[in-house]
PDB file of C-alpha atoms and ligand atoms in Angstrom:
ATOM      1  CA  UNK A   1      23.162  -6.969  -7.443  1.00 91.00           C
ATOM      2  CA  UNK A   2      20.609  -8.979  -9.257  1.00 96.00           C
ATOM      3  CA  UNK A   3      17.004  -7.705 -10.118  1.00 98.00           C
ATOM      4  CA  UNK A   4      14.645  -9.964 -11.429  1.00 98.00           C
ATOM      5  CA  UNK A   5      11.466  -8.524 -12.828  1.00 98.00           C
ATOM      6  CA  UNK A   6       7.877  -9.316 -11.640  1.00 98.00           C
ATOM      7  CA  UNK A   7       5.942  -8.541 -14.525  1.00 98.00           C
ATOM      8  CA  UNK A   8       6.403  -6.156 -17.472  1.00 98.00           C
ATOM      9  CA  UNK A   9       3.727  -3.408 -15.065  1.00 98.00           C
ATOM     10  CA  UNK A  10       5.864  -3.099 -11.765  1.00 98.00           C
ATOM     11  CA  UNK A  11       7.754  -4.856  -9.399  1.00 98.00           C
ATOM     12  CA  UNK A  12      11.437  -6.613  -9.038  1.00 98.00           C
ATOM     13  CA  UNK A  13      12.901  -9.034  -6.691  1.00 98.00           C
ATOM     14  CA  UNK A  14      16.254  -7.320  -5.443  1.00 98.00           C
ATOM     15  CA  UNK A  15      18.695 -10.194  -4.483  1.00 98.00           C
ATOM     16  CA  UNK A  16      22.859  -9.157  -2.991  1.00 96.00           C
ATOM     17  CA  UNK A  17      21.882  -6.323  -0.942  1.00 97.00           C
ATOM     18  CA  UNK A  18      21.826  -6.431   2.198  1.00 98.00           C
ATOM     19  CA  UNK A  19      18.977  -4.510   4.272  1.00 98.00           C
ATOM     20  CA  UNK A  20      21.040  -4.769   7.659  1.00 98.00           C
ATOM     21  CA  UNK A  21      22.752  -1.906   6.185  1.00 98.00           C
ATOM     22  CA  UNK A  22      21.076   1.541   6.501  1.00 96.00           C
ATOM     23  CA  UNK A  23      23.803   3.679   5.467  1.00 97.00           C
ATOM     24  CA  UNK A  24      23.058   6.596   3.074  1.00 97.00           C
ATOM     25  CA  UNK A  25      24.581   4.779   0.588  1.00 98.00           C
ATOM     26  CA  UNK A  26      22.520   1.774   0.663  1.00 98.00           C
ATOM     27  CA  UNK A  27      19.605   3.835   0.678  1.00 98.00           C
ATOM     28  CA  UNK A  28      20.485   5.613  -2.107  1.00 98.00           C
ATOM     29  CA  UNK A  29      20.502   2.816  -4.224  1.00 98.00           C
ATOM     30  CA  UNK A  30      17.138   1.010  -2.443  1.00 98.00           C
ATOM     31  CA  UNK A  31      15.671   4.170  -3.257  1.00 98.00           C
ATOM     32  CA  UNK A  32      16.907   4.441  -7.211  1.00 98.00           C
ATOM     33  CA  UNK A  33      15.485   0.759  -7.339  1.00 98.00           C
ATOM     34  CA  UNK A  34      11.991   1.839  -5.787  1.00 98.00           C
ATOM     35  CA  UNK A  35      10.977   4.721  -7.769  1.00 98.00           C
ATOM     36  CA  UNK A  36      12.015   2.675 -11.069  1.00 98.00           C
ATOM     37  CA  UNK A  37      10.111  -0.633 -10.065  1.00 98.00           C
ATOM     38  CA  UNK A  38       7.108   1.150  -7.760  1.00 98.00           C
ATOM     39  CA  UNK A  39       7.713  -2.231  -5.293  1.00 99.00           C
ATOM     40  CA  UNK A  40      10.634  -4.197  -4.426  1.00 98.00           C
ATOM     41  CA  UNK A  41      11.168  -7.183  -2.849  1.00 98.00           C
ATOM     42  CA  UNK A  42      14.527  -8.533  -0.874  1.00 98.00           C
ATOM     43  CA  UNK A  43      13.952 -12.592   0.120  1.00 98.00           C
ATOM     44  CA  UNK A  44      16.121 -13.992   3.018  1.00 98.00           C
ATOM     45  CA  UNK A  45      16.850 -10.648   4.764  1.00 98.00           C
ATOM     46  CA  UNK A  46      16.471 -11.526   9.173  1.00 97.00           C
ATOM     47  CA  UNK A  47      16.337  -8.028  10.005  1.00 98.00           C
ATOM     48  CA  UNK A  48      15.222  -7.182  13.810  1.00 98.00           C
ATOM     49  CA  UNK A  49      13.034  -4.298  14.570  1.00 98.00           C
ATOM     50  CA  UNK A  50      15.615  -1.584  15.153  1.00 98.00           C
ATOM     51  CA  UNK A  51      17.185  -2.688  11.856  1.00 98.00           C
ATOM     52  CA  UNK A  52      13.530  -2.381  10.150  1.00 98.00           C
ATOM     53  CA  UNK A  53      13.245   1.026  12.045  1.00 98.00           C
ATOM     54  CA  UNK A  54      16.551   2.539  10.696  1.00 98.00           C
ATOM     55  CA  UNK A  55      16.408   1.617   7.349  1.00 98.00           C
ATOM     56  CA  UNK A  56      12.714   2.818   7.342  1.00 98.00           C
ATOM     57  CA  UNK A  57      14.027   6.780   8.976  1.00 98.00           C
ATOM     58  CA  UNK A  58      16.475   7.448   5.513  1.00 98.00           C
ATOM     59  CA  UNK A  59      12.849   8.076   3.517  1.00 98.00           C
ATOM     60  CA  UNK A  60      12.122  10.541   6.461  1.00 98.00           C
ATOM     61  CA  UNK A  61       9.818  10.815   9.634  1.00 98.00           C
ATOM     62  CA  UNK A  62       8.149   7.374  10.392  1.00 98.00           C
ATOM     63  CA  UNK A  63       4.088   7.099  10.717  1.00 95.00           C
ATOM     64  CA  UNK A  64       2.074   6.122  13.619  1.00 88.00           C
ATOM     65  CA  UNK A  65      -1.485   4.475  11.938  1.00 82.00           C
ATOM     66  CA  UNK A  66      -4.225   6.418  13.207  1.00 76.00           C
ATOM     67  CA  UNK A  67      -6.560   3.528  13.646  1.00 79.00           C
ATOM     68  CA  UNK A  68      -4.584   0.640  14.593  1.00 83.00           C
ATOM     69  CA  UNK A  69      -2.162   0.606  17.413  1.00 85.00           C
ATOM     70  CA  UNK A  70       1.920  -0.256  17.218  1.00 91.00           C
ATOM     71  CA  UNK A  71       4.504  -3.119  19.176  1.00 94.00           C
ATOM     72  CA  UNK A  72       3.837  -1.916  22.792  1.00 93.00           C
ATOM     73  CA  UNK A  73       8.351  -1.387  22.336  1.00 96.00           C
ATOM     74  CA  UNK A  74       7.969   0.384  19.214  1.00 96.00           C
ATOM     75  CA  UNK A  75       4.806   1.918  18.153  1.00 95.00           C
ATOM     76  CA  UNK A  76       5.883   2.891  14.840  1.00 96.00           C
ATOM     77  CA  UNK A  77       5.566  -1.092  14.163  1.00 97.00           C
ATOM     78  CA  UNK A  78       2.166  -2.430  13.460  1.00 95.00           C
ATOM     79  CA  UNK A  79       1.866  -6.121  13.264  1.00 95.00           C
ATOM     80  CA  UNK A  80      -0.304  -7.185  10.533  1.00 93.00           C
ATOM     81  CA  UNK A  81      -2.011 -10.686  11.938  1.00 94.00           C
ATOM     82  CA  UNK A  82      -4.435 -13.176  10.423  1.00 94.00           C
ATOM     83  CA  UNK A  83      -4.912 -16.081  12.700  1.00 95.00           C
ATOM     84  CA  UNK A  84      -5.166 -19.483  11.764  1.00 94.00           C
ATOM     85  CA  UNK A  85      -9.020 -20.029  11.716  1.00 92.00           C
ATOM     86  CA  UNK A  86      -9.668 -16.273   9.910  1.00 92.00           C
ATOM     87  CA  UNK A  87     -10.882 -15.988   6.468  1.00 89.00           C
ATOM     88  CA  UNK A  88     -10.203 -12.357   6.191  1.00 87.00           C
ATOM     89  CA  UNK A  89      -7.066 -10.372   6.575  1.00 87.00           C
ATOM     90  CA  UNK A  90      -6.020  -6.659   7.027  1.00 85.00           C
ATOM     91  CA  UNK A  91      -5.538  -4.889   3.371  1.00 86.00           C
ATOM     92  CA  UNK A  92      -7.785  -6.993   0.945  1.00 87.00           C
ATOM     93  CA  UNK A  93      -8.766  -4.984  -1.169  1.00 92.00           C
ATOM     94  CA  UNK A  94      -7.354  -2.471  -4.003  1.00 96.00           C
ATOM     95  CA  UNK A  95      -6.271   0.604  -1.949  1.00 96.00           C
ATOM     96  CA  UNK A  96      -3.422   2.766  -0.578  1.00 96.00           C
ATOM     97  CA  UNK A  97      -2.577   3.386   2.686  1.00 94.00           C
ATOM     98  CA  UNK A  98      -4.276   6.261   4.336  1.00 92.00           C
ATOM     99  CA  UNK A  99      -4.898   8.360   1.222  1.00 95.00           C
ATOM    100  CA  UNK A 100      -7.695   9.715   3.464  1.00 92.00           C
ATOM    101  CA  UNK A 101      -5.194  11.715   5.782  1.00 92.00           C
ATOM    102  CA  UNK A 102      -3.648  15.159   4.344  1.00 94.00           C
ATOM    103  CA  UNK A 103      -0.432  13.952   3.737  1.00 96.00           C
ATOM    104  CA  UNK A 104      -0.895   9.769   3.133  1.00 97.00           C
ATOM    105  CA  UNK A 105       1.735   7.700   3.797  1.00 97.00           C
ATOM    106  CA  UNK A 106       5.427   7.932   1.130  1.00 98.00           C
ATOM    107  CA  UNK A 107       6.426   4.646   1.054  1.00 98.00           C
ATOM    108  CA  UNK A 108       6.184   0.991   3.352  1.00 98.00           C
ATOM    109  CA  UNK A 109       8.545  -1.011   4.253  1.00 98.00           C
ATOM    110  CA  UNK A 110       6.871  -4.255   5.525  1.00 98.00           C
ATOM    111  CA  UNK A 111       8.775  -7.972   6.722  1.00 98.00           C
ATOM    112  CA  UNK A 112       6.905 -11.304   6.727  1.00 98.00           C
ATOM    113  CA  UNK A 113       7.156 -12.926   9.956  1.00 98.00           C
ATOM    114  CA  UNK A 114       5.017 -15.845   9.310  1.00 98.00           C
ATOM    115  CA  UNK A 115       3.574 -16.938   6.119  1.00 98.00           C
ATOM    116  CA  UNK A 116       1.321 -19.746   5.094  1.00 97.00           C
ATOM    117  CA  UNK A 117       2.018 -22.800   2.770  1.00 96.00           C
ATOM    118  CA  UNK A 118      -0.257 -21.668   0.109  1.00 96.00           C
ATOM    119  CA  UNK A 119      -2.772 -18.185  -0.054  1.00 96.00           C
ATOM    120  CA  UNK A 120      -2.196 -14.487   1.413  1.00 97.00           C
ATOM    121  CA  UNK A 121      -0.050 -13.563  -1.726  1.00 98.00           C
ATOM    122  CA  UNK A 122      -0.470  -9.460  -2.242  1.00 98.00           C
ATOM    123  CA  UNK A 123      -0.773  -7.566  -5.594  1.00 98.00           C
ATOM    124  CA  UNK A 124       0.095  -4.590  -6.859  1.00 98.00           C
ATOM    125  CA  UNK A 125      -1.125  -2.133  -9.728  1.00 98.00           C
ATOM    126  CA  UNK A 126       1.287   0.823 -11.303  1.00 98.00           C
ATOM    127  CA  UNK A 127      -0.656   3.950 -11.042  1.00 98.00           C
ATOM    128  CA  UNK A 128       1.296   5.750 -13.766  1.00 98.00           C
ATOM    129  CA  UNK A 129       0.530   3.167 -16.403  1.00 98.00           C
ATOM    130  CA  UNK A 130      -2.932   3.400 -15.311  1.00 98.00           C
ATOM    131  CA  UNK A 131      -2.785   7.037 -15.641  1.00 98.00           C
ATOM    132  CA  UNK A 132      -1.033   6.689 -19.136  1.00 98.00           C
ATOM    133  CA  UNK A 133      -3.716   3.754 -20.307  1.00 98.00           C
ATOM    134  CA  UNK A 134      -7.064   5.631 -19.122  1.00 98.00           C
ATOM    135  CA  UNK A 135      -9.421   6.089 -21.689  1.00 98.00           C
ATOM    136  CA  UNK A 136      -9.046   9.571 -23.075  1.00 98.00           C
ATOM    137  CA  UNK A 137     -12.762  11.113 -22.253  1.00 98.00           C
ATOM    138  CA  UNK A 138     -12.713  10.218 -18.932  1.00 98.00           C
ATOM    139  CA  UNK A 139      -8.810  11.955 -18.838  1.00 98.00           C
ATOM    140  CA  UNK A 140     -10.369  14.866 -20.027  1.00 98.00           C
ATOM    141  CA  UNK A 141     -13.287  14.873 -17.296  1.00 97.00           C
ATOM    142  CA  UNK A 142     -11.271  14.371 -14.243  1.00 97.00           C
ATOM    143  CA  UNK A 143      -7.811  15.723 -15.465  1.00 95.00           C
ATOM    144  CA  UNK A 144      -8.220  18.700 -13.051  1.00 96.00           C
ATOM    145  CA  UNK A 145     -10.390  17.388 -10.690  1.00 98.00           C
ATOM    146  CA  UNK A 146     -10.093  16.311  -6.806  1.00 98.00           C
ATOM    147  CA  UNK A 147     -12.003  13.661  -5.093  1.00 98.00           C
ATOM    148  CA  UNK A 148     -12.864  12.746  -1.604  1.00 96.00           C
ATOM    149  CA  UNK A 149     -11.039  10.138   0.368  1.00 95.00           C
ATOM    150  CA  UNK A 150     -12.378   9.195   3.497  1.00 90.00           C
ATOM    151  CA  UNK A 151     -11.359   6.975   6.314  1.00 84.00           C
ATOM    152  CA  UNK A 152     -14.643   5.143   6.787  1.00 77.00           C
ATOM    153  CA  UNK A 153     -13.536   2.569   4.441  1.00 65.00           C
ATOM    154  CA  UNK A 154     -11.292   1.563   7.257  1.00 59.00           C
ATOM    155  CA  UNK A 155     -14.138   0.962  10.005  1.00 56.00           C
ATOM    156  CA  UNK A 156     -13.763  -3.033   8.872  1.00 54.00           C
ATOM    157  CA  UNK A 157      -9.986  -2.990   8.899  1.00 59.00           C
ATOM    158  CA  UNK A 158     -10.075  -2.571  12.700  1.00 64.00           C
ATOM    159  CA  UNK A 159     -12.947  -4.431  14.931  1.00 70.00           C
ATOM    160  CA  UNK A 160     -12.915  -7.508  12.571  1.00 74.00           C
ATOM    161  CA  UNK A 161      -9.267  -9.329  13.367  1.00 81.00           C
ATOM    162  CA  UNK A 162      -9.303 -10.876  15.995  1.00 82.00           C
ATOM    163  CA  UNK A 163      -4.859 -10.986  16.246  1.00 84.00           C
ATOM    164  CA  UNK A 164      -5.140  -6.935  16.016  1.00 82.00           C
ATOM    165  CA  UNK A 165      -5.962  -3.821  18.401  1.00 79.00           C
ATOM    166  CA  UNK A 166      -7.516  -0.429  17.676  1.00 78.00           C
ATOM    167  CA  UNK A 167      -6.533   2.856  19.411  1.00 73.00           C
ATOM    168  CA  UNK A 168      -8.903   3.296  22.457  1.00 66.00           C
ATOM    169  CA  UNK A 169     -10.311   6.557  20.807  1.00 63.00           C
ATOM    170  CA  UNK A 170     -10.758   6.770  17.470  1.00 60.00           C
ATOM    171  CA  UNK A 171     -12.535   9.766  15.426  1.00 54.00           C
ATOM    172  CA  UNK A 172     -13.690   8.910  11.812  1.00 53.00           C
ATOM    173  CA  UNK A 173     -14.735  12.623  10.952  1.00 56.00           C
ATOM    174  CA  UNK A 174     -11.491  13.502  10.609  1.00 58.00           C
ATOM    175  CA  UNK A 175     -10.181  11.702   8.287  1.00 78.00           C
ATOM    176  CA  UNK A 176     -11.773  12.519   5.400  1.00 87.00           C
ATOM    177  CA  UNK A 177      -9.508  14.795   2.723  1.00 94.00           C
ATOM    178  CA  UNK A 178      -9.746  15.497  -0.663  1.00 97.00           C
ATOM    179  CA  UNK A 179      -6.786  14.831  -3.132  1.00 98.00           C
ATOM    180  CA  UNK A 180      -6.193  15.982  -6.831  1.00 98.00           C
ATOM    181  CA  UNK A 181      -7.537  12.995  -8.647  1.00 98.00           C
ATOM    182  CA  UNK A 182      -4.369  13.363 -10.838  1.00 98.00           C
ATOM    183  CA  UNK A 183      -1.286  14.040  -8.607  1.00 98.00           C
ATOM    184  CA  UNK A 184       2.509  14.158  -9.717  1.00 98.00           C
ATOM    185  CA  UNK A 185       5.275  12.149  -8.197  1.00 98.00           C
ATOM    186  CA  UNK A 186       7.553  14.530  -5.724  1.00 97.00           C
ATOM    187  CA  UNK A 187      10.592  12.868  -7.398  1.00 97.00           C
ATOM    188  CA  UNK A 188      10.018  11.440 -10.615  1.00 97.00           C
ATOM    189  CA  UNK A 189       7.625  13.816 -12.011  1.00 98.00           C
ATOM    190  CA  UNK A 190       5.419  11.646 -13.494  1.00 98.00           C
ATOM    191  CA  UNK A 191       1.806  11.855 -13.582  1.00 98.00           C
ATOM    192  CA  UNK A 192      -0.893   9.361 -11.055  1.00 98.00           C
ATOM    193  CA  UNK A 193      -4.132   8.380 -11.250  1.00 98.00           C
ATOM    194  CA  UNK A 194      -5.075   8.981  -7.662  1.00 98.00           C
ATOM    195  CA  UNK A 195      -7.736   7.070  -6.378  1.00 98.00           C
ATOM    196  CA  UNK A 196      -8.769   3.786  -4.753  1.00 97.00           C
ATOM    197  CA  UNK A 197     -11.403   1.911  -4.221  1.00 96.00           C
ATOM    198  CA  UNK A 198     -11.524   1.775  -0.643  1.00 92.00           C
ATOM    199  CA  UNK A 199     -11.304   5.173   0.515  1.00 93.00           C
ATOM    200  CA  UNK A 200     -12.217   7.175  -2.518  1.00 96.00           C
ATOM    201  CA  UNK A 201     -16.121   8.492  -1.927  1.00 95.00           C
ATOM    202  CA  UNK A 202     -16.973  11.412  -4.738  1.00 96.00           C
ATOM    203  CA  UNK A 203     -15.238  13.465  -7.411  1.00 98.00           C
ATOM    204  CA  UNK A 204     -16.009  17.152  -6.684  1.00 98.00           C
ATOM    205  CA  UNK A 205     -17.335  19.119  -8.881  1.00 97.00           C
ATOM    206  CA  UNK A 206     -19.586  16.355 -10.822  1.00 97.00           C
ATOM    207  CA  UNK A 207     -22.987  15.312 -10.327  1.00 97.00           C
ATOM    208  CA  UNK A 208     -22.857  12.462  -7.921  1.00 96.00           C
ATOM    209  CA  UNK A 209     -24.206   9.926 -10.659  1.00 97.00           C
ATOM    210  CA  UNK A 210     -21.822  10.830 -13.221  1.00 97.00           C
ATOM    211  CA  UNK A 211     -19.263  11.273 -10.866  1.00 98.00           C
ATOM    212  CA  UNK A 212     -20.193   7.827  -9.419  1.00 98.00           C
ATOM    213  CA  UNK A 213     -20.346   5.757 -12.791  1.00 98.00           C
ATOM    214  CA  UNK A 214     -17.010   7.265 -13.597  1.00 98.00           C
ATOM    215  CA  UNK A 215     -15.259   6.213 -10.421  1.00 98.00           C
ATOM    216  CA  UNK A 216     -16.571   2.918 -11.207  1.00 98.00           C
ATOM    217  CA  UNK A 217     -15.047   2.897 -14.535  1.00 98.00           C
ATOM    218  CA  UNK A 218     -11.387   4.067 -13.193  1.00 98.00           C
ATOM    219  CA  UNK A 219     -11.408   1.203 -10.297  1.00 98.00           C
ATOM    220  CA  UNK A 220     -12.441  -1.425 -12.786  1.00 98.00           C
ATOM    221  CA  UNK A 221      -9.741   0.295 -14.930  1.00 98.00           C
ATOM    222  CA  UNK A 222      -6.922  -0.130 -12.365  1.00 98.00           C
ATOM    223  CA  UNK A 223      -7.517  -3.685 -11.604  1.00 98.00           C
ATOM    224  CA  UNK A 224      -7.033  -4.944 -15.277  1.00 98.00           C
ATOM    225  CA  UNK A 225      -4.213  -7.120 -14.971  1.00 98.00           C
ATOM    226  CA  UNK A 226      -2.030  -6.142 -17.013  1.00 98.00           C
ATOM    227  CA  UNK A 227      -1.082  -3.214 -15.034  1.00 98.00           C
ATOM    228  CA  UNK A 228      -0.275  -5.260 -11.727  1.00 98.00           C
ATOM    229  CA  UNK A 229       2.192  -8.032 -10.579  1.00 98.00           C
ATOM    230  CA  UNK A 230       1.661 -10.748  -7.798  1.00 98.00           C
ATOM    231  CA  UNK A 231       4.399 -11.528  -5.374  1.00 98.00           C
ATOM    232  CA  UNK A 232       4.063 -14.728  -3.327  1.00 98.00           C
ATOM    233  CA  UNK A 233       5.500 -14.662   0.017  1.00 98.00           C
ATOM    234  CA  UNK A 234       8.266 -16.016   1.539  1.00 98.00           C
ATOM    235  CA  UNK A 235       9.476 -15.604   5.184  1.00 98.00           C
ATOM    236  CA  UNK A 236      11.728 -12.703   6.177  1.00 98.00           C
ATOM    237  CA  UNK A 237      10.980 -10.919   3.173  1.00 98.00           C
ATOM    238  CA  UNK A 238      10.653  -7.652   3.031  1.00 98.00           C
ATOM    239  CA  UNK A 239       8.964  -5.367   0.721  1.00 98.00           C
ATOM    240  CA  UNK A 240       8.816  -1.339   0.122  1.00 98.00           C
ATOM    241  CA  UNK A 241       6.473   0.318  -2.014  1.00 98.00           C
ATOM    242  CA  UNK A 242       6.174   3.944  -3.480  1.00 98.00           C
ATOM    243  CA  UNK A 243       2.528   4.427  -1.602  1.00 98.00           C
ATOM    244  CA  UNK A 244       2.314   7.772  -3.905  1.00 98.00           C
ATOM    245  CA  UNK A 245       2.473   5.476  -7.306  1.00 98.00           C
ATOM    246  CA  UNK A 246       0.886   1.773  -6.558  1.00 98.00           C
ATOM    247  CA  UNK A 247      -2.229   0.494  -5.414  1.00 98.00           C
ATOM    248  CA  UNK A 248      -1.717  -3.121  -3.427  1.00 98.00           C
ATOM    249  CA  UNK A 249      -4.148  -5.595  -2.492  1.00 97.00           C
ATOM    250  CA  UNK A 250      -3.630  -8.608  -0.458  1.00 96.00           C
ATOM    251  CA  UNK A 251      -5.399 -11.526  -1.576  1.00 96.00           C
ATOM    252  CA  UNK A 252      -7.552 -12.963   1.345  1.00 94.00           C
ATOM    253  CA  UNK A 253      -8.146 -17.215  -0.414  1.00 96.00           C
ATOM    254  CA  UNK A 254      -7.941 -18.735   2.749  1.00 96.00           C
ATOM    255  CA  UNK A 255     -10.261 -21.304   1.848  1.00 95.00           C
ATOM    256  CA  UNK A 256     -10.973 -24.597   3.708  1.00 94.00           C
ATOM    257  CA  UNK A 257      -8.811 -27.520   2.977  1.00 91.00           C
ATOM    258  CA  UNK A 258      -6.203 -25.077   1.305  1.00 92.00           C
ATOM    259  CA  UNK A 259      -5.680 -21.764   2.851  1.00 89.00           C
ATOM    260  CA  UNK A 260      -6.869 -21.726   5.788  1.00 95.00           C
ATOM    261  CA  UNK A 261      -5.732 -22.971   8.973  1.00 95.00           C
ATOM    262  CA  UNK A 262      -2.782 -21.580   9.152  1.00 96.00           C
ATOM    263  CA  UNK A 263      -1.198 -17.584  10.686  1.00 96.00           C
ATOM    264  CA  UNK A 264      -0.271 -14.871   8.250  1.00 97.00           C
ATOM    265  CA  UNK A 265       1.827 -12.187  10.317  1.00 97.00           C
ATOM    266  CA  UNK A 266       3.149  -9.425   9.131  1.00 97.00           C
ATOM    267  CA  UNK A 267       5.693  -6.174  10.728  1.00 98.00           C
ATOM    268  CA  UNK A 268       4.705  -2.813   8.695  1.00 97.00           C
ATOM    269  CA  UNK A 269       6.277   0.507   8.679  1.00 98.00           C
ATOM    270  CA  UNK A 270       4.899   3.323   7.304  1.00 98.00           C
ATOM    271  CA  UNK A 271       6.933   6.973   6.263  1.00 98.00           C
ATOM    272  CA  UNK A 272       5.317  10.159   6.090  1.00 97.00           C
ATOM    273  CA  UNK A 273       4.350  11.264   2.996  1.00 97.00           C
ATOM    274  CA  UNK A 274       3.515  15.161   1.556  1.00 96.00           C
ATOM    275  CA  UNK A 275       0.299  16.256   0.272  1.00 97.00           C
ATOM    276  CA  UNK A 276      -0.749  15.270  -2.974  1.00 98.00           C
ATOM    277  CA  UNK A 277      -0.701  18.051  -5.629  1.00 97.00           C
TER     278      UNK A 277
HETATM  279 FE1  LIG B   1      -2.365  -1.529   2.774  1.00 85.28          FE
END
């Protein structure tokens, strides 16, 4: 087994192991890998669906997304698309997925099915570091405080691509949860700075301004670079993140006479996480 690093944040390309191979064993040591790196990425691996699917069930019970809706042959699949002539795509922005539901999503395990010559790479920031790194009077301010996440910061992610489909029925109100602004890791222990931009509204328990200004300061915070790494896509690649310890953003510079033009597809996964505490 090789493991090259990304950056000296997070991150490591995993090359000799094979993700056709969903024995506990394997996982076991994908696993040991993820919680030490936060992301991981394994080029050159053709895996079908089922294969996806079974290596996906040793983290535990998969995830249907509330808002957008699966494969028609395996619902637990949601196929990330940006079509050729679209600017935008699905995830571009510095979040994690679903922190608005009670018990957000563990960990993703998402292939690349198509990928385009240059643009659509995705970052990643290490929420412990930023935890570690955060100036010490905001610590103190929001050190036992819990914040509001709600799903309305999702509206865009689901009218506004044209290659993707909603659920028929779809209920904003109740998504909206609040989280301890500083949770610890189920497994490592460690400590995480909790909140994204996308789907984190208010802190409770501070006057909306302050509150406000200082939410500002933390997202601003967890986008300095030096706490992230950038992969660059190849196809049948696939990728698994800790969703409890990263933020990721996928970079939408699909520009004309560059980016854009070409289809950006993608095959997700999501595990059920626990609620943060
Ligand atoms: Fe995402």
């Amino acid at each position: 087994m090789e493991v090259k690093l990304l950056s000296g944040a997070l991150g490591a390309e995993i090359s000799e192991i094979d993700l056709k191979d969903s024995s506990k064993e394997n996982y076991k040591k994908i696993n040991k890998l993820l919680l030490e790196h936060k992301v991981i990425f394994f080029r050159n691996q053709d895996i079908s669906h089922e294969e996806q699917i079974a290596l996906a069930q040793n983290w535990g019970p998969l995830e249907n997304h509330a808002y957008v809706k699966g494969l028609d042959k395996h619902p637990e699949i949601v196929r990330i698309v940006k079509t050729k002539e679209e600017k935008n795509q699905w995830g571009e922005n510095w979040h994690t997925d679903v922190s608005y539901n009670v018990k957000p999503t563990k960990a993703v395990i998402l292939k690349s099915i198509k990928i385009p010559p240059v643009g659509g790479d995705t970052c990643f920031s290490n929420m412990e570091l930023a935890w570690e790194t955060l100036d010490e009077n905001i610590k103190e301010k929001i050190k036992d405080k819990k914040a509001i996440h709600s799903s309305l910061g999702a509206e865009f992610f689901i009218d506004n691509y044209k290659g993707m489909t909603g659920h028929k029925e779809r209920n904003y109100d109740e998504y909206s949860n609040e989280h301890p602004i500083v949770r610890t890791h189920p497994e490592t222990g460690k400590k995480i700075l909790y909140v994204n931009w996308t789907y984190t509204k208010q802190i409770i328990g501070l006057k909306k301004e302050e509150g406000d200004e200082i939410l500002k300061k933390i997202f601003e915070h967890q986008a300095r670079l030096d706490l992230t790494c950038r992969f660059n896509w190849t196809e049948n690649t696939v990728a698994i993140w800790d969703n409890r310890s990263v933020l990721h953003y996928a970079i939408a510079d699909f520009y004309p006479g560059r980016g854009l033009g070409h289809e950006r597809i993608m095959d997700r996964i999501a595990i059920e996480g626990d609620q943060p505490h």
